[in-house]
Amino acid sequence: MTAAETKPRPRATPKAKAPPKPKAQRREETTTRILDVAEALFARDGLHGVTLKAVAKEAGVDTALLHYYFDDKNRLFSTVFGRRAEVVNRLRLDSLDQYEAEHGDAMTVRGAIDAFLRPLFVLFDNGDPAWLNYAALVAQVNNTPVWGGDTMHKHFDPVIDRFIGVLRRIAPDTPPRQIYWFYHLLSGSLTLSLAQTGRIDVLSGGLCKSSEMGAICDAMEAVFTGGFEAIRR
C-alpha cells in the first residue's frame, strides 16, 4: 500500500443550511399556492362542486389553515376571483385611456373594441395554465344565475362603464339602451370564447380552434363593429 493510499482523505465540508424564510414570505407563498389550487378547482368544478377539504388536500395544508386565512369557502372564492380581476381591469383601463388620449375625436368603434378586448386576448394567449383557469372561471361566473351577476358587478363594472363611455363619445346619437344591448351581446361572446370548450373545434372539423385567441379577437372586432353600426340606425 502506497503512502498516497494510506493518507487520510479530507472530510467533506457539510453544506451550510439555508437560513429559514421570513414568516411573511412563508405565509405569502402558502397563500399563493392555496389560491392557485382553489382557482383550478373552481374553474373545473364550480363554486358548489369544491370543498375546503379538497383545496387543502391539493395545496398540502391543513383545512384549519384555510379557515384561518379565508374564514369560509365563499370568502376564498371571492379572493380567488378578485386577485386577477385587478390585473385584467388595469390592463383594459390603461388600454382605453391610451386609445382615447391618442385618438380623441378621431376614435372609431372598432378601435374602441380593440382597446377593450385585445389586452385580454393577449393575456390569455400566452398558454399560462393559471390564466386559462381564470378565463374559464370568469366565463362560468358570467353565466351563473343568482350570484354570478353580483360577482361580475363587484369586480368588472368600472372598466365596463369606461368602455361604454368611450362608445357614447364616439356615437353620441346612439340611444343608451342600444349600447347596453350591444355590450350584453359582446360580453356573452367574450365569455363563451374564454371558456374554451372546444365546441368550435368540433363544429368546424378543426378549421377553427377555441385556443386561437388572436383569431377570435379579430373576428369579434369585425362582427361587433358591424353590429354596432347596425344598431345605430
mmCIF file of C-alpha atoms in Angstrom:
data_model
loop_
_atom_site.group_PDB
_atom_site.id
_atom_site.type_symbol
_atom_site.label_atom_id
_atom_site.label_comp_id
_atom_site.label_asym_id
_atom_site.label_seq_id
_atom_site.Cartn_x
_atom_site.Cartn_y
_atom_site.Cartn_z
ATOM 1 C CA MET A 1 0.000 0.000 0.000
ATOM 2 C CA THR A 2 1.450 3.331 -1.012
ATOM 3 C CA ALA A 3 1.682 6.420 1.150
ATOM 4 C CA ALA A 4 -0.925 8.091 -1.017
ATOM 5 C CA GLU A 5 -3.307 5.241 -0.326
ATOM 6 C CA THR A 6 -2.802 5.345 3.462
ATOM 7 C CA LYS A 7 -3.145 9.127 3.687
ATOM 8 C CA PRO A 8 -6.487 10.022 5.324
ATOM 9 C CA ARG A 9 -8.994 11.531 2.956
ATOM 10 C CA PRO A 10 -10.195 15.015 3.856
ATOM 11 C CA ARG A 11 -13.728 15.096 5.171
ATOM 12 C CA ALA A 12 -16.303 16.822 3.008
ATOM 13 C CA THR A 13 -17.329 20.156 4.393
ATOM 14 C CA PRO A 14 -21.014 19.964 5.269
ATOM 15 C CA LYS A 15 -23.172 22.369 3.304
ATOM 16 C CA ALA A 16 -24.462 25.259 5.285
ATOM 17 C CA LYS A 17 -28.196 25.179 5.797
ATOM 18 C CA ALA A 18 -30.137 27.912 4.059
ATOM 19 C CA PRO A 19 -31.487 30.411 6.545
ATOM 20 C CA PRO A 20 -35.186 29.967 7.265
ATOM 21 C CA LYS A 21 -37.510 32.117 5.220
ATOM 22 C CA PRO A 22 -39.127 35.051 6.997
ATOM 23 C CA LYS A 23 -42.600 34.308 8.323
ATOM 24 C CA ALA A 24 -44.212 36.857 5.997
ATOM 25 C CA GLN A 25 -42.596 35.228 2.948
ATOM 26 C CA ARG A 26 -43.711 31.746 4.017
ATOM 27 C CA ARG A 27 -47.262 32.980 4.505
ATOM 28 C CA GLU A 28 -47.292 34.692 1.096
ATOM 29 C CA GLU A 29 -46.031 31.561 -0.657
ATOM 30 C CA THR A 30 -48.592 29.374 1.120
ATOM 31 C CA THR A 31 -51.417 31.780 0.337
ATOM 32 C CA THR A 32 -50.443 31.919 -3.331
ATOM 33 C CA ARG A 33 -50.341 28.123 -3.522
ATOM 34 C CA ILE A 34 -53.782 27.872 -1.924
ATOM 35 C CA LEU A 35 -55.249 30.459 -4.304
ATOM 36 C CA ASP A 36 -53.732 28.776 -7.368
ATOM 37 C CA VAL A 37 -55.100 25.387 -6.340
ATOM 38 C CA ALA A 38 -58.520 26.811 -5.486
ATOM 39 C CA GLU A 39 -58.640 28.669 -8.802
ATOM 40 C CA ALA A 40 -58.011 25.479 -10.782
ATOM 41 C CA LEU A 41 -60.614 23.532 -8.793
ATOM 42 C CA PHE A 42 -63.253 26.284 -9.017
ATOM 43 C CA ALA A 43 -62.657 26.625 -12.761
ATOM 44 C CA ARG A 44 -63.183 22.886 -13.221
ATOM 45 C CA ASP A 45 -65.942 22.117 -10.698
ATOM 46 C CA GLY A 46 -67.597 25.441 -9.870
ATOM 47 C CA LEU A 47 -68.207 27.070 -6.507
ATOM 48 C CA HIS A 48 -70.582 24.401 -5.245
ATOM 49 C CA GLY A 49 -68.514 21.491 -6.541
ATOM 50 C CA VAL A 50 -65.438 22.346 -4.470
ATOM 51 C CA THR A 51 -64.870 21.833 -0.747
ATOM 52 C CA LEU A 52 -62.295 23.464 1.514
ATOM 53 C CA LYS A 53 -61.097 19.972 2.347
ATOM 54 C CA ALA A 54 -60.342 19.295 -1.322
ATOM 55 C CA VAL A 55 -58.466 22.596 -1.672
ATOM 56 C CA ALA A 56 -56.460 21.915 1.481
ATOM 57 C CA LYS A 57 -55.521 18.407 0.330
ATOM 58 C CA GLU A 58 -54.409 19.602 -3.111
ATOM 59 C CA ALA A 59 -52.442 22.510 -1.612
ATOM 60 C CA GLY A 60 -50.816 20.314 1.040
ATOM 61 C CA VAL A 61 -52.101 22.248 4.030
ATOM 62 C CA ASP A 62 -54.500 21.651 6.898
ATOM 63 C CA THR A 63 -58.131 22.643 6.378
ATOM 64 C CA ALA A 64 -57.931 24.718 9.550
ATOM 65 C CA LEU A 65 -55.403 26.965 7.827
ATOM 66 C CA LEU A 66 -57.919 27.803 5.092
ATOM 67 C CA HIS A 67 -60.471 28.780 7.727
ATOM 68 C CA TYR A 68 -57.809 30.911 9.406
ATOM 69 C CA TYR A 69 -56.848 32.725 6.183
ATOM 70 C CA PHE A 70 -60.236 32.969 4.454
ATOM 71 C CA ASP A 71 -62.985 32.152 7.017
ATOM 72 C CA ASP A 72 -65.114 30.135 4.597
ATOM 73 C CA LYS A 73 -65.410 28.916 1.003
ATOM 74 C CA ASN A 74 -67.275 31.990 -0.240
ATOM 75 C CA ARG A 75 -64.532 34.278 1.024
ATOM 76 C CA LEU A 76 -61.916 32.054 -0.603
ATOM 77 C CA PHE A 77 -63.804 32.165 -3.892
ATOM 78 C CA SER A 78 -64.115 35.949 -3.744
ATOM 79 C CA THR A 79 -60.381 36.284 -3.076
ATOM 80 C CA VAL A 80 -59.549 33.977 -5.974
ATOM 81 C CA PHE A 81 -61.832 35.842 -8.347
ATOM 82 C CA GLY A 82 -60.681 39.310 -7.323
ATOM 83 C CA ARG A 83 -56.941 38.576 -7.422
ATOM 84 C CA ARG A 84 -56.617 38.506 -11.214
ATOM 85 C CA ALA A 85 -59.551 40.847 -11.842
ATOM 86 C CA GLU A 86 -57.354 43.697 -10.604
ATOM 87 C CA VAL A 87 -54.695 42.850 -13.207
ATOM 88 C CA VAL A 88 -57.236 42.453 -16.021
ATOM 89 C CA ASN A 89 -59.004 45.712 -15.193
ATOM 90 C CA ARG A 90 -55.771 47.678 -15.005
ATOM 91 C CA LEU A 91 -54.680 46.441 -18.420
ATOM 92 C CA ARG A 92 -58.020 47.312 -20.035
ATOM 93 C CA LEU A 93 -58.324 50.712 -18.365
ATOM 94 C CA ASP A 94 -54.787 51.628 -19.422
ATOM 95 C CA SER A 95 -55.538 50.464 -22.964
ATOM 96 C CA LEU A 96 -58.753 52.511 -23.191
ATOM 97 C CA ASP A 97 -57.083 55.571 -21.651
ATOM 98 C CA GLN A 98 -54.198 55.352 -24.118
ATOM 99 C CA TYR A 99 -56.508 54.891 -27.080
ATOM 100 C CA GLU A 100 -58.657 57.879 -26.151
ATOM 101 C CA ALA A 101 -55.618 60.063 -25.405
ATOM 102 C CA GLU A 102 -54.012 59.249 -28.767
ATOM 103 C CA HIS A 103 -57.114 59.485 -30.983
ATOM 104 C CA GLY A 104 -59.593 61.775 -29.217
ATOM 105 C CA ASP A 105 -62.467 62.716 -31.511
ATOM 106 C CA ALA A 106 -60.994 60.521 -34.246
ATOM 107 C CA MET A 107 -61.743 57.332 -32.294
ATOM 108 C CA THR A 108 -63.649 54.580 -34.083
ATOM 109 C CA VAL A 109 -65.925 51.840 -32.823
ATOM 110 C CA ARG A 110 -63.502 49.170 -33.998
ATOM 111 C CA GLY A 111 -60.609 50.929 -32.303
ATOM 112 C CA ALA A 112 -62.527 51.108 -29.024
ATOM 113 C CA ILE A 113 -63.472 47.432 -29.211
ATOM 114 C CA ASP A 114 -59.848 46.545 -29.878
ATOM 115 C CA ALA A 115 -58.657 48.622 -26.913
ATOM 116 C CA PHE A 116 -61.176 46.852 -24.698
ATOM 117 C CA LEU A 117 -60.695 43.268 -25.924
ATOM 118 C CA ARG A 118 -57.119 42.954 -27.111
ATOM 119 C CA PRO A 119 -55.389 43.124 -23.694
ATOM 120 C CA LEU A 120 -57.494 40.192 -22.523
ATOM 121 C CA PHE A 121 -56.801 38.001 -25.518
ATOM 122 C CA VAL A 122 -53.076 38.742 -25.395
ATOM 123 C CA LEU A 123 -53.056 37.848 -21.705
ATOM 124 C CA PHE A 124 -54.917 34.574 -22.210
ATOM 125 C CA ASP A 125 -52.962 33.667 -25.350
ATOM 126 C CA ASN A 126 -49.679 33.030 -23.535
ATOM 127 C CA GLY A 127 -50.645 29.488 -22.549
ATOM 128 C CA ASP A 128 -50.220 30.046 -18.816
ATOM 129 C CA PRO A 129 -52.456 27.396 -17.188
ATOM 130 C CA ALA A 130 -53.256 29.729 -14.276
ATOM 131 C CA TRP A 131 -54.606 32.442 -16.577
ATOM 132 C CA LEU A 132 -56.527 29.877 -18.617
ATOM 133 C CA ASN A 133 -58.115 28.649 -15.384
ATOM 134 C CA TYR A 134 -59.102 32.201 -14.585
ATOM 135 C CA ALA A 135 -60.560 32.729 -18.051
ATOM 136 C CA ALA A 136 -62.725 29.636 -17.595
ATOM 137 C CA LEU A 137 -63.756 30.853 -14.154
ATOM 138 C CA VAL A 138 -64.871 34.255 -15.479
ATOM 139 C CA ALA A 139 -66.886 32.540 -18.215
ATOM 140 C CA GLN A 140 -68.538 30.334 -15.627
ATOM 141 C CA VAL A 141 -69.427 33.194 -13.271
ATOM 142 C CA ASN A 142 -70.828 35.377 -16.065
ATOM 143 C CA ASN A 143 -73.272 32.596 -16.911
ATOM 144 C CA THR A 144 -74.312 31.732 -13.351
ATOM 145 C CA PRO A 145 -77.747 32.911 -12.180
ATOM 146 C CA VAL A 146 -78.428 34.309 -8.681
ATOM 147 C CA TRP A 147 -74.913 35.322 -7.581
ATOM 148 C CA GLY A 148 -72.939 35.447 -10.844
ATOM 149 C CA GLY A 149 -74.241 38.884 -11.850
ATOM 150 C CA ASP A 150 -73.390 40.347 -8.442
ATOM 151 C CA THR A 151 -69.860 38.973 -8.650
ATOM 152 C CA MET A 152 -69.285 40.429 -12.120
ATOM 153 C CA HIS A 153 -70.779 43.740 -10.965
ATOM 154 C CA LYS A 154 -68.434 43.900 -7.993
ATOM 155 C CA HIS A 155 -65.260 43.233 -9.942
ATOM 156 C CA PHE A 156 -65.768 44.481 -13.508
ATOM 157 C CA ASP A 157 -68.327 47.287 -13.723
ATOM 158 C CA PRO A 158 -65.839 50.209 -13.561
ATOM 159 C CA VAL A 159 -63.952 49.086 -16.671
ATOM 160 C CA ILE A 160 -67.220 48.289 -18.479
ATOM 161 C CA ASP A 161 -68.560 51.750 -17.645
ATOM 162 C CA ARG A 162 -65.338 53.209 -19.040
ATOM 163 C CA PHE A 163 -65.751 51.268 -22.293
ATOM 164 C CA ILE A 164 -69.387 52.316 -22.659
ATOM 165 C CA GLY A 165 -68.358 55.916 -22.016
ATOM 166 C CA VAL A 166 -65.909 55.728 -24.920
ATOM 167 C CA LEU A 167 -68.612 54.289 -27.182
ATOM 168 C CA ARG A 168 -71.007 57.081 -26.216
ATOM 169 C CA ARG A 169 -68.351 59.669 -27.073
ATOM 170 C CA ILE A 170 -67.840 58.041 -30.470
ATOM 171 C CA ALA A 171 -71.571 57.721 -31.192
ATOM 172 C CA PRO A 172 -73.419 60.291 -29.040
ATOM 173 C CA ASP A 173 -76.567 59.927 -31.141
ATOM 174 C CA THR A 174 -76.930 56.210 -30.359
ATOM 175 C CA PRO A 175 -79.652 55.504 -27.772
ATOM 176 C CA PRO A 176 -78.065 54.292 -24.499
ATOM 177 C CA ARG A 177 -80.438 51.321 -24.500
ATOM 178 C CA GLN A 178 -78.908 50.091 -27.748
ATOM 179 C CA ILE A 179 -75.371 50.491 -26.418
ATOM 180 C CA TYR A 180 -76.171 48.388 -23.367
ATOM 181 C CA TRP A 181 -77.716 45.666 -25.519
ATOM 182 C CA PHE A 182 -74.585 45.810 -27.642
ATOM 183 C CA TYR A 183 -72.385 45.290 -24.592
ATOM 184 C CA HIS A 184 -74.606 42.482 -23.322
ATOM 185 C CA LEU A 185 -74.097 40.523 -26.555
ATOM 186 C CA LEU A 186 -70.396 41.353 -26.711
ATOM 187 C CA SER A 187 -69.939 40.117 -23.144
ATOM 188 C CA GLY A 188 -71.687 36.847 -23.921
ATOM 189 C CA SER A 189 -69.491 36.217 -26.931
ATOM 190 C CA LEU A 190 -66.388 37.110 -24.935
ATOM 191 C CA THR A 191 -67.049 34.797 -22.030
ATOM 192 C CA LEU A 192 -68.092 31.926 -24.310
ATOM 193 C CA SER A 193 -64.732 32.316 -26.049
ATOM 194 C CA LEU A 194 -62.862 32.455 -22.735
ATOM 195 C CA ALA A 195 -64.471 29.164 -21.674
ATOM 196 C CA GLN A 196 -62.545 27.346 -24.460
ATOM 197 C CA THR A 197 -64.992 24.448 -24.520
ATOM 198 C CA GLY A 198 -63.659 23.090 -27.799
ATOM 199 C CA ARG A 199 -67.110 23.276 -29.359
ATOM 200 C CA ILE A 200 -65.941 25.329 -32.346
ATOM 201 C CA ASP A 201 -63.141 22.801 -32.930
ATOM 202 C CA VAL A 202 -65.695 20.031 -33.413
ATOM 203 C CA LEU A 203 -68.191 22.079 -35.431
ATOM 204 C CA SER A 204 -65.514 23.302 -37.834
ATOM 205 C CA GLY A 205 -63.787 19.949 -38.171
ATOM 206 C CA GLY A 206 -60.587 21.518 -36.890
ATOM 207 C CA LEU A 207 -60.655 24.601 -39.128
ATOM 208 C CA CYS A 208 -61.084 26.767 -36.026
ATOM 209 C CA LYS A 209 -59.752 26.171 -32.530
ATOM 210 C CA SER A 210 -61.079 27.614 -29.291
ATOM 211 C CA SER A 211 -57.484 28.272 -28.244
ATOM 212 C CA GLU A 212 -56.848 30.688 -31.158
ATOM 213 C CA MET A 213 -57.233 33.828 -29.069
ATOM 214 C CA GLY A 214 -55.835 36.217 -31.669
ATOM 215 C CA ALA A 215 -58.169 34.923 -34.382
ATOM 216 C CA ILE A 216 -61.152 35.122 -32.018
ATOM 217 C CA CYS A 217 -60.330 38.720 -31.143
ATOM 218 C CA ASP A 218 -60.038 39.698 -34.812
ATOM 219 C CA ALA A 219 -63.338 38.011 -35.663
ATOM 220 C CA MET A 220 -65.141 39.610 -32.713
ATOM 221 C CA GLU A 221 -63.911 43.052 -33.721
ATOM 222 C CA ALA A 222 -65.231 42.631 -37.245
ATOM 223 C CA VAL A 223 -68.580 41.178 -36.184
ATOM 224 C CA PHE A 224 -69.288 43.641 -33.390
ATOM 225 C CA THR A 225 -68.115 46.688 -35.307
ATOM 226 C CA GLY A 226 -70.707 45.842 -37.939
ATOM 227 C CA GLY A 227 -73.237 45.059 -35.238
ATOM 228 C CA PHE A 228 -72.756 48.433 -33.572
ATOM 229 C CA GLU A 229 -73.221 50.242 -36.852
ATOM 230 C CA ALA A 230 -76.444 48.291 -37.397
ATOM 231 C CA ILE A 231 -77.987 49.187 -34.018
ATOM 232 C CA ARG A 232 -77.193 52.884 -34.537
ATOM 233 C CA ARG A 233 -79.584 53.059 -37.482
#
